[in-house]
Coordinates of C-alpha atoms in Angstrom, one line a residue:
M1 CA 76.2 109.3 109.7
A2 CA 72.6 109.9 110.6
H3 CA 69.7 109.1 108.3
A4 CA 67.1 111.7 107.5
T5 CA 64.5 110.2 109.8
G6 CA 67.0 110.4 112.7
L7 CA 67.5 114.1 112.0
I8 CA 63.8 114.7 112.1
L9 CA 63.6 113.1 115.5
S10 CA 66.5 115.1 116.7
S11 CA 65.1 118.3 115.4
S12 CA 61.7 117.5 117.1
S13 CA 63.4 117.0 120.4
R14 CA 65.2 120.3 120.0
F15 CA 62.0 122.2 119.2
S16 CA 60.2 120.8 122.2
R17 CA 63.2 121.8 124.3
L18 CA 62.9 125.4 123.2
G19 CA 59.3 125.9 124.5
Y20 CA 58.6 127.1 128.0
S21 CA 56.5 129.7 129.6
Y22 CA 57.7 132.6 131.8
S23 CA 56.4 133.5 135.2
T24 CA 55.9 137.2 135.8
R25 CA 56.1 137.4 139.6
F26 CA 58.8 136.4 141.9
L27 CA 59.9 137.0 145.5
R28 CA 63.1 138.8 146.3
Q29 CA 64.9 138.9 149.6
H30 CA 67.0 141.9 150.5
T31 CA 70.0 140.6 152.5
N32 CA 73.6 141.4 152.4
P33 CA 75.7 138.6 150.9
L34 CA 78.8 137.4 152.6
P35 CA 82.1 138.4 150.9
V36 CA 83.2 136.0 148.2
P37 CA 86.9 134.8 148.5
R38 CA 89.2 135.6 145.6
F39 CA 89.8 132.7 143.4
R40 CA 92.8 130.5 143.1
C41 CA 94.3 130.1 139.6
Y42 CA 94.7 126.6 138.3
C43 CA 97.0 125.8 135.3
S44 CA 95.8 123.1 133.0
D45 CA 98.6 120.7 133.7
E46 CA 98.4 121.0 137.5
T47 CA 94.9 120.0 138.3
S48 CA 94.1 116.4 138.7
P49 CA 90.4 115.6 139.3
S50 CA 89.5 112.4 141.1
P51 CA 89.6 109.4 138.7
S52 CA 86.2 108.3 139.9
V53 CA 84.3 111.6 139.4
K54 CA 85.3 113.9 136.6
K55 CA 85.3 117.6 137.2
R56 CA 83.3 119.6 134.7
V57 CA 84.7 122.3 132.3
V58 CA 82.6 124.6 130.1
S59 CA 83.8 127.1 127.5
G60 CA 82.6 128.7 124.2
V61 CA 83.6 131.0 121.4
Q62 CA 81.4 133.6 119.6
P63 CA 80.4 132.9 116.0
T64 CA 81.4 136.4 114.8
G65 CA 84.1 136.8 112.1
S66 CA 86.5 133.9 111.4
I67 CA 88.0 131.7 114.1
H68 CA 91.6 132.7 114.2
L69 CA 94.9 131.4 115.6
G70 CA 94.3 133.2 118.9
N71 CA 91.0 131.5 119.4
Y72 CA 92.5 128.2 118.5
L73 CA 95.8 128.3 120.5
G74 CA 94.3 130.2 123.4
A75 CA 91.1 128.1 123.8
I76 CA 90.1 125.4 121.4
K77 CA 93.5 123.5 121.2
N78 CA 93.4 123.5 125.0
W79 CA 89.9 122.0 125.0
V80 CA 91.2 119.0 123.1
T81 CA 93.5 118.2 126.0
L82 CA 90.9 119.0 128.6
Q83 CA 88.4 116.6 127.2
D84 CA 90.6 113.6 128.1
T85 CA 90.6 114.5 131.8
Y86 CA 87.3 116.4 132.4
E87 CA 83.6 116.2 131.6
T88 CA 83.4 119.0 129.0
L89 CA 80.8 121.1 127.4
F90 CA 81.8 123.3 124.5
F91 CA 79.3 125.6 122.9
I92 CA 78.9 128.4 120.3
V93 CA 77.9 131.5 122.1
D94 CA 75.6 133.0 119.5
L95 CA 73.5 135.0 122.0
H96 CA 76.7 137.0 122.9
A97 CA 77.2 137.7 119.2
I98 CA 74.2 140.1 119.0
T99 CA 75.3 142.6 121.7
L100 CA 76.8 144.7 118.9
P101 CA 75.5 145.4 115.3
Y102 CA 75.8 142.2 113.2
D103 CA 74.9 140.7 109.9
V104 CA 71.8 138.4 110.4
Q105 CA 72.6 136.3 107.3
E106 CA 76.2 135.8 108.5
L107 CA 75.3 134.8 112.0
R108 CA 73.6 131.6 110.8
K109 CA 76.5 130.6 108.6
A110 CA 79.2 131.6 111.2
T111 CA 77.4 129.5 113.9
R112 CA 77.6 126.3 111.7
D113 CA 81.2 127.1 110.6
T114 CA 82.3 127.6 114.2
A115 CA 80.8 124.3 115.2
A116 CA 82.5 122.5 112.3
L117 CA 85.8 124.1 113.3
Y118 CA 85.4 122.8 116.9
L119 CA 85.2 119.3 115.5
A120 CA 87.9 119.8 112.9
C121 CA 90.3 121.1 115.6
G122 CA 89.9 117.8 117.5
V123 CA 86.9 118.2 119.9
D124 CA 85.7 114.6 120.2
I125 CA 81.9 114.2 120.6
S126 CA 82.4 110.9 122.4
K127 CA 84.1 112.9 125.2
A128 CA 82.5 116.3 124.9
S129 CA 79.1 117.8 124.3
V130 CA 79.1 120.4 121.5
F131 CA 76.0 122.6 121.0
V132 CA 74.7 126.1 120.2
Q133 CA 74.0 128.3 123.1
S134 CA 70.6 129.5 121.9
H135 CA 69.4 125.9 121.5
V136 CA 69.4 125.6 125.3
R137 CA 66.8 128.1 126.4
A138 CA 67.8 127.8 130.0
H139 CA 70.8 130.1 129.3
V140 CA 68.3 133.0 128.9
E141 CA 66.1 132.0 131.7
L142 CA 69.0 131.8 134.2
M143 CA 70.3 135.1 133.0
W144 CA 67.0 136.7 133.9
L145 CA 66.9 135.0 137.3
L146 CA 70.5 136.1 138.0
S147 CA 69.7 139.7 136.9
S148 CA 67.3 140.1 139.7
S149 CA 70.2 139.7 142.1
T150 CA 72.9 141.6 140.2
P151 CA 73.7 145.2 141.4
I152 CA 73.9 147.4 138.3
G153 CA 77.0 149.0 139.8
W154 CA 78.8 145.7 139.3
L155 CA 78.1 145.8 135.6
Q156 CA 79.0 149.4 135.1
K157 CA 82.4 148.7 136.4
M158 CA 83.2 146.0 133.8
T159 CA 86.1 147.1 131.7
Q160 CA 84.8 145.7 128.4
F161 CA 81.5 147.5 128.9
K162 CA 83.3 150.8 129.3
E163 CA 85.4 150.3 126.2
K164 CA 82.7 148.9 123.9
S165 CA 79.9 151.3 125.0
R166 CA 82.3 154.2 124.3
K167 CA 82.9 152.9 120.8
E168 CA 79.1 152.6 120.3
G169 CA 78.5 156.1 121.3
G170 CA 77.5 155.9 125.0
E171 CA 73.7 156.2 125.2
N172 CA 73.3 154.5 121.8
A173 CA 74.9 151.3 123.2
S174 CA 72.4 148.4 123.6
V175 CA 71.3 147.2 127.1
S176 CA 72.7 143.8 126.2
L177 CA 76.2 145.3 126.1
L178 CA 75.7 146.1 129.8
T179 CA 74.1 142.9 130.8
Y180 CA 76.0 140.3 128.7
P181 CA 78.3 139.5 131.7
V182 CA 75.2 138.2 133.5
L183 CA 74.6 135.9 130.5
M184 CA 78.2 134.8 130.7
A185 CA 77.8 134.0 134.4
A186 CA 74.7 132.1 133.5
D187 CA 76.6 130.1 130.8
I188 CA 79.1 129.0 133.5
L189 CA 76.8 128.5 136.5
L190 CA 74.1 126.7 134.6
Y191 CA 76.2 123.6 134.3
K192 CA 77.7 123.6 137.8
S193 CA 81.1 124.1 136.3
D194 CA 84.2 123.3 138.4
F195 CA 86.7 125.1 136.0
V196 CA 86.4 127.6 133.2
P197 CA 89.3 128.0 130.7
V198 CA 90.0 131.8 130.6
G199 CA 92.7 134.1 129.4
E200 CA 94.3 136.6 131.8
D201 CA 92.1 139.4 130.3
Q202 CA 88.9 137.4 131.0
K203 CA 89.3 137.0 134.7
Q204 CA 87.0 139.9 135.5
H205 CA 84.0 138.1 133.9
L206 CA 84.7 135.0 135.9
E207 CA 85.0 137.0 139.1
L208 CA 81.5 138.3 138.4
A209 CA 80.2 134.8 137.9
R210 CA 81.8 133.8 141.2
D211 CA 80.4 136.8 143.0
L212 CA 76.9 136.2 141.6
A213 CA 77.1 132.5 142.6
Q214 CA 78.0 133.4 146.2
R215 CA 75.4 136.2 146.3
V216 CA 72.6 133.9 145.2
N217 CA 73.8 131.1 147.5
N218 CA 73.6 133.5 150.4
L219 CA 70.2 135.1 149.4
Y220 CA 68.4 131.9 148.6
G221 CA 70.4 128.8 149.6
G222 CA 71.0 126.9 152.8
R223 CA 68.1 126.6 155.3
K224 CA 66.0 129.1 153.3
W225 CA 65.9 126.7 150.4
K226 CA 65.4 123.7 152.6
K227 CA 62.3 125.3 154.1
L228 CA 60.8 125.5 150.6
G229 CA 61.3 121.8 150.1
G230 CA 64.8 121.8 148.5
R231 CA 67.8 120.0 149.6
G232 CA 69.4 123.0 151.1
G233 CA 73.1 123.9 151.0
S234 CA 74.6 125.8 148.0
I235 CA 72.6 126.3 144.8
F236 CA 75.7 127.0 142.7
K237 CA 79.3 125.8 142.7
I238 CA 81.9 128.5 142.8
P239 CA 83.9 128.0 139.6
E240 CA 87.7 128.4 139.4
P241 CA 89.8 129.7 136.4
L242 CA 91.8 127.2 134.3
I243 CA 94.6 129.1 132.6
P244 CA 96.9 127.2 130.3
Q245 CA 100.7 127.7 130.7
V246 CA 101.2 128.7 127.1
G247 CA 99.1 130.2 124.4
A248 CA 96.4 131.7 126.7
R249 CA 96.8 135.1 125.0
V250 CA 98.0 135.3 121.4
M251 CA 98.7 138.8 120.3
S252 CA 98.0 140.7 117.1
L253 CA 100.4 140.4 114.2
T254 CA 100.4 144.2 113.8
D255 CA 100.7 145.1 117.5
G256 CA 102.3 142.8 120.1
L257 CA 100.6 144.7 122.9
S258 CA 97.0 144.0 121.6
K259 CA 95.2 140.7 121.7
M260 CA 94.6 139.0 118.3
S261 CA 90.9 139.8 117.7
K262 CA 88.1 139.1 115.3
S263 CA 86.9 142.7 115.6
A264 CA 90.2 144.3 114.7
P265 CA 89.6 146.3 111.4
S266 CA 92.7 144.8 109.7
D267 CA 92.6 141.2 108.6
Q268 CA 96.4 141.4 108.5
S269 CA 96.4 141.5 112.3
R270 CA 95.3 137.8 112.6
I271 CA 95.7 134.4 111.0
N272 CA 92.4 132.8 110.4
L273 CA 92.2 129.0 110.6
L274 CA 90.8 128.8 107.1
D275 CA 93.4 131.2 105.5
S276 CA 95.2 129.8 102.5
K277 CA 98.8 128.8 102.6
D278 CA 99.9 131.8 100.6
L279 CA 97.9 134.2 102.7
I280 CA 99.3 132.8 105.9
A281 CA 102.9 133.1 104.5
D282 CA 102.1 136.7 103.4
K283 CA 100.7 137.8 106.7
I284 CA 103.7 136.4 108.7
K285 CA 106.1 138.0 106.2
R286 CA 104.5 141.4 106.7
C287 CA 103.9 141.1 110.5
K288 CA 105.4 143.7 112.8
T289 CA 108.8 142.9 114.3
D290 CA 111.7 144.9 115.8
S291 CA 115.3 145.9 115.1
F292 CA 117.0 144.0 117.9
A293 CA 119.6 141.4 117.1
G294 CA 118.6 137.7 117.7
L295 CA 115.3 136.4 119.1
E296 CA 114.3 136.0 122.7
F297 CA 111.3 135.3 125.0
D298 CA 110.0 137.5 127.9
N299 CA 111.7 140.8 127.0
A300 CA 109.1 143.5 127.8
E301 CA 110.7 145.7 125.1
R302 CA 110.0 143.0 122.5
P303 CA 106.3 142.0 122.7
E304 CA 106.2 141.0 119.0
C305 CA 109.2 138.7 119.4
N306 CA 107.8 137.0 122.5
N307 CA 104.4 136.5 120.7
L308 CA 105.8 135.0 117.5
L309 CA 108.2 132.7 119.4
S310 CA 105.3 131.5 121.6
V311 CA 103.2 130.8 118.5
Y312 CA 106.1 128.8 117.0
Q313 CA 106.6 126.9 120.3
I314 CA 103.0 125.7 120.3
V315 CA 102.5 124.8 116.7
S316 CA 105.8 123.1 116.5
G317 CA 105.2 121.1 119.7
K318 CA 108.7 122.1 121.0
T319 CA 109.6 123.2 124.5
K320 CA 110.5 126.8 125.2
E321 CA 114.1 125.8 125.8
E322 CA 114.3 124.0 122.4
V323 CA 112.8 127.0 120.6
M324 CA 115.2 129.3 122.3
E325 CA 118.2 127.2 121.4
E326 CA 117.0 126.9 117.8
C327 CA 116.1 130.5 117.2
K328 CA 118.3 132.7 119.5
D329 CA 120.7 133.7 116.8
M330 CA 118.2 133.9 113.9
S331 CA 117.3 137.0 112.0
W332 CA 113.7 137.8 111.2
G333 CA 114.3 137.0 107.6
T334 CA 115.2 133.4 108.6
F335 CA 112.6 132.9 111.3
K336 CA 109.5 134.2 109.5
P337 CA 109.5 131.5 106.8
L338 CA 110.2 128.9 109.5
L339 CA 107.2 130.1 111.5
A340 CA 105.0 130.3 108.4
D341 CA 105.8 126.7 107.4
A342 CA 105.1 125.5 111.0
V343 CA 101.7 127.3 111.1
I344 CA 100.7 126.0 107.7
E345 CA 101.7 122.4 108.5
H346 CA 99.8 122.6 111.8
L347 CA 96.6 124.1 110.3
S348 CA 96.5 121.9 107.1
P349 CA 94.8 118.8 108.7
I350 CA 92.2 121.1 110.4
Q351 CA 91.3 122.7 107.1
V352 CA 91.0 119.3 105.4
R353 CA 88.8 118.0 108.2
Y354 CA 86.7 121.1 108.2
E355 CA 85.8 120.6 104.5
E356 CA 84.8 117.0 105.2
I357 CA 82.5 118.0 108.1
T358 CA 80.8 120.9 106.2
A359 CA 80.2 118.6 103.3
E360 CA 78.0 116.4 105.6
S361 CA 75.5 118.8 106.9
A362 CA 73.3 116.0 108.4
Y363 CA 76.2 114.9 110.6
L364 CA 76.8 118.4 112.0
E365 CA 73.1 118.8 112.7
K366 CA 73.0 115.5 114.6
V367 CA 76.1 116.5 116.7
L368 CA 74.6 119.8 117.7
S369 CA 71.2 118.4 118.5
E370 CA 72.5 115.6 120.7
G371 CA 74.9 118.0 122.4
A372 CA 72.0 120.4 123.2
D373 CA 69.9 117.5 124.5
R374 CA 72.7 116.6 126.9
A375 CA 73.2 120.2 128.0
T376 CA 69.5 120.7 128.5
E377 CA 69.4 117.7 130.9
I378 CA 71.9 119.3 133.1
A379 CA 70.6 122.9 132.7
E380 CA 67.0 122.1 133.6
A381 CA 68.0 120.6 137.0
T382 CA 69.9 123.9 137.8
I383 CA 66.9 126.0 136.8
H384 CA 64.5 123.9 138.9
N385 CA 66.7 124.2 141.9
L386 CA 67.1 127.9 141.6
K387 CA 63.4 128.6 140.9
Q388 CA 62.4 126.4 143.9
A389 CA 64.9 128.3 146.1
M390 CA 63.6 131.7 144.9
G391 CA 60.0 130.8 145.8
F392 CA 58.5 130.1 142.3
Y393 CA 55.4 127.9 142.0
I394 CA 56.8 125.0 140.1

């Protein structure tokens, strides 16, 4: 544990890291970028980076609402595996949390709670950097630099913008709702990421990051950058998606066709990582099922059945074949208590560890400060390269 003096030093380094001045003029070239090739899809158990140089993976979760089983099984649990093979940076994307109306008091608490849950779920700070997005100001600076090269038509085509802006009343939607994919691209490109863990429904945002990386490379990289004193070549890496075989998309307990979501109005639709044992059992008991006989995977007419079996497979640690053999003749009345017990048993150590971490606030502050320092070191090099290539006086 860190002593108070250590925390003061860490805090001082963080505050100095937050200060920088903006330039108000920049040069912009108008050239047509080369087409970017579509990405290949990597599964987490099929990519093997060189043992001498680790590939880099970045990912994050918004601190809005409670971290639920979908966030955990679809992202955070996968991170715990990835950190053993890759250089990893995991952050709390608090800047993304303000694109829609939010509770200002809740944001601060949710940010700390999310960081604590990262650690409680098994993210190891000896292997991964954990930090808060807004503590590394380069995220915002890179977003602005990228915005100057982003066609507005690209953003208006984003599916989530169309859906969320419609909910917010069209013209009443904030500008950040339109531009947040550029911030997401900045989150990825800032750290020269090789791979980005994404669900099937998030590919469009990664495509935008890839397109922007290629566009900026074509506009400002290569010989143009070298003439300005840079090293030349590509400014950004083109990141690839890393999609886990199982658990990439956990569905709602009330609708097997909808993703489990923090923003869903009914808490019954999700299992939160900090739900009590009784609440977990009750939610699973009341979750939507069907009237078919037996249980089975991959039947398009039974989305809820496939979802619940997939959850059971992951939390029990069994193979798909083992689950199918065990559950194929079960009724829902038999399977639901089995699933509830497996989920409770899996989440119990996480809840215990979370309580331990939140009881030691100095420890969490130290982890986040050190993680931000490490991230800033990487990020500042990227910002320097891009500003040099874009013609800024630096």
